Amino acid sequence: MSGHEIIILLRDPQQQPNADIIAATKQFIAGLFPATEHIDVTCTDEIRYYDCGGNFEHIHCPACQTELSVEQWHNLMEADYNAEHNSFAMQSLALPCCGKLCNLNQLQYSFEQGFGRFAIIMDNSVGAVDAATQAAIEAFLGNQPVKIIYRH
């Protein structure tokens, strides 16, 4: 693998496609991206965090646009993580900048990061996923909006 990956998550971290869609996902993605050598489809009971690796730049509050420090973000991550269930709760947390309530998935990440129970992880053989391909993936996944993460 090249060290560059594309991760596709459902925008709603609680959701998963139905079993038939999950079973057909790898073949569908392989058809869209024939040069991709590695495709992994993950479904879990737990909500997991998917990062962008070395592409990480910053995190902003969706309400006031204030940049959160890494320490502030780590504190939010710790507050939301349930060690007993090995999962994030996606609870509304008060942000340290303005008190706005939002969950970790609603923060504005640059580059994109996210949370989910369902993920498609593949080596990046295409660069960026274009809008038409993203729309096709969303339609295939039951018309559920997706979040695309580029990990390096």
Coordinates of C-alpha atoms in Angstrom, one line a residue:
M1 CA 0.0 0.0 0.0
S2 CA 1.2 3.5 -0.9
G3 CA 0.6 5.1 2.5
H4 CA -2.2 7.2 1.0
E5 CA -5.7 6.1 1.7
I6 CA -9.3 7.1 1.1
I7 CA -11.7 6.5 3.9
I8 CA -15.4 6.8 3.2
L9 CA -17.8 7.1 6.1
L10 CA -21.5 7.8 6.4
R11 CA -22.1 11.4 7.6
D12 CA -24.2 10.0 10.4
P13 CA -21.7 8.1 12.5
Q14 CA -24.5 6.0 14.2
Q15 CA -25.7 4.5 10.8
Q16 CA -24.8 1.5 8.8
P17 CA -26.1 0.4 5.5
N18 CA -28.3 -2.7 5.4
A19 CA -26.7 -6.2 5.3
D20 CA -27.2 -6.6 1.5
I21 CA -25.5 -3.3 0.7
I22 CA -22.6 -4.1 3.1
A23 CA -22.1 -7.5 1.4
A24 CA -21.9 -5.9 -2.1
T25 CA -19.8 -2.8 -1.1
K26 CA -16.4 -4.1 -1.8
Q27 CA -17.3 -5.2 -5.4
F28 CA -19.1 -1.9 -6.0
I29 CA -16.1 0.1 -4.9
A30 CA -13.7 -2.1 -6.9
G31 CA -15.9 -1.3 -10.0
L32 CA -15.6 2.4 -9.4
F33 CA -11.9 2.3 -8.7
P34 CA -10.4 -0.5 -10.7
A35 CA -6.8 0.5 -10.0
T36 CA -7.3 0.2 -6.3
E37 CA -5.4 -2.8 -4.9
H38 CA -6.7 -2.8 -1.3
I39 CA -10.4 -2.3 -0.2
D40 CA -11.5 -3.0 3.3
V41 CA -15.1 -2.7 4.4
T42 CA -15.5 -2.4 8.2
C43 CA -18.8 -2.6 10.2
T44 CA -18.7 -2.4 14.0
D45 CA -21.0 -2.0 16.9
E46 CA -18.7 0.7 18.2
I47 CA -18.3 4.2 16.8
R48 CA -14.6 4.5 15.8
Y49 CA -12.5 7.6 15.0
Y50 CA -10.9 7.8 11.5
D51 CA -8.1 10.3 11.1
C52 CA -6.4 12.0 8.2
G53 CA -2.9 11.1 9.4
G54 CA -0.2 13.6 8.4
N55 CA -2.8 15.7 6.5
F56 CA -4.0 17.1 9.8
E57 CA -4.0 20.9 9.9
H58 CA -6.5 22.3 12.3
I59 CA -10.0 22.0 13.9
H60 CA -12.5 24.8 14.1
C61 CA -15.8 25.4 16.0
P62 CA -18.7 25.2 13.6
A63 CA -20.5 28.1 15.4
C64 CA -17.8 30.8 16.0
Q65 CA -15.0 29.5 13.7
T66 CA -12.5 29.6 16.5
E67 CA -9.6 27.2 16.1
L68 CA -9.5 24.6 18.9
S69 CA -6.1 23.7 20.3
V70 CA -5.1 20.1 20.1
E71 CA -5.3 19.9 23.9
Q72 CA -8.9 21.2 23.8
W73 CA -9.8 18.7 21.2
H74 CA -8.1 15.9 23.1
N75 CA -10.2 16.9 26.2
L76 CA -13.4 16.7 24.1
M77 CA -12.3 13.3 22.7
E78 CA -11.7 12.0 26.3
A79 CA -15.0 13.3 27.5
D80 CA -16.9 11.6 24.7
Y81 CA -15.1 8.2 24.8
N82 CA -16.7 5.3 26.6
A83 CA -13.8 3.0 27.5
E84 CA -16.2 0.3 28.8
H85 CA -17.8 0.0 25.3
N86 CA -14.6 1.0 23.4
S87 CA -16.7 3.5 21.5
F88 CA -17.4 7.2 21.1
A89 CA -20.8 8.3 22.3
M90 CA -21.3 11.2 19.9
Q91 CA -22.9 13.2 22.8
S92 CA -23.4 16.9 22.5
L93 CA -20.5 18.6 24.3
A94 CA -20.0 22.3 25.2
L95 CA -17.2 23.7 23.1
P96 CA -14.6 25.7 25.1
C97 CA -14.6 28.7 22.8
C98 CA -18.3 29.7 22.8
G99 CA -20.2 27.0 24.6
K100 CA -21.9 25.8 21.5
L101 CA -23.2 22.2 21.9
C102 CA -22.1 19.8 19.2
N103 CA -20.6 16.3 18.8
L104 CA -17.1 15.5 17.7
N105 CA -18.2 14.6 14.2
Q106 CA -19.7 18.1 13.7
L107 CA -16.4 19.9 14.3
Q108 CA -14.8 21.4 11.2
Y109 CA -11.6 19.4 10.5
S110 CA -8.9 20.3 8.0
F111 CA -8.3 17.9 6.4
E112 CA -11.6 16.0 7.0
Q113 CA -11.7 13.5 9.8
G114 CA -14.7 11.6 11.2
F115 CA -16.4 8.9 13.2
G116 CA -18.5 5.9 12.3
R117 CA -19.6 2.4 12.6
F118 CA -19.2 1.7 8.9
A119 CA -16.1 2.5 6.8
I120 CA -14.7 1.8 3.4
I121 CA -10.9 2.1 3.5
M122 CA -8.9 1.8 0.3
D123 CA -5.5 2.8 -1.1
N124 CA -5.7 6.1 -2.9
S125 CA -5.2 5.3 -6.6
V126 CA -7.4 8.2 -7.8
G127 CA -6.3 11.3 -6.0
A128 CA -9.6 13.0 -5.2
V129 CA -13.0 11.5 -5.4
D130 CA -15.0 13.6 -7.8
A131 CA -18.6 14.8 -7.1
A132 CA -20.2 12.3 -9.6
T133 CA -18.4 9.4 -8.0
Q134 CA -19.3 10.5 -4.5
A135 CA -23.0 10.8 -5.6
A136 CA -22.8 7.3 -7.0
I137 CA -21.4 6.0 -3.7
E138 CA -24.1 7.8 -1.7
A139 CA -26.8 6.3 -3.9
F140 CA -25.4 2.8 -3.6
L141 CA -25.3 3.2 0.2
G142 CA -29.0 3.8 0.4
N143 CA -28.9 7.6 -0.4
Q144 CA -26.9 8.3 2.7
P145 CA -24.5 11.3 2.6
V146 CA -20.9 10.3 3.0
K147 CA -17.8 12.0 4.4
I148 CA -14.5 11.4 2.5
I149 CA -11.2 11.4 4.4
Y150 CA -7.8 11.5 2.7
R151 CA -5.2 9.9 5.0
H152 CA -1.5 10.3 4.5

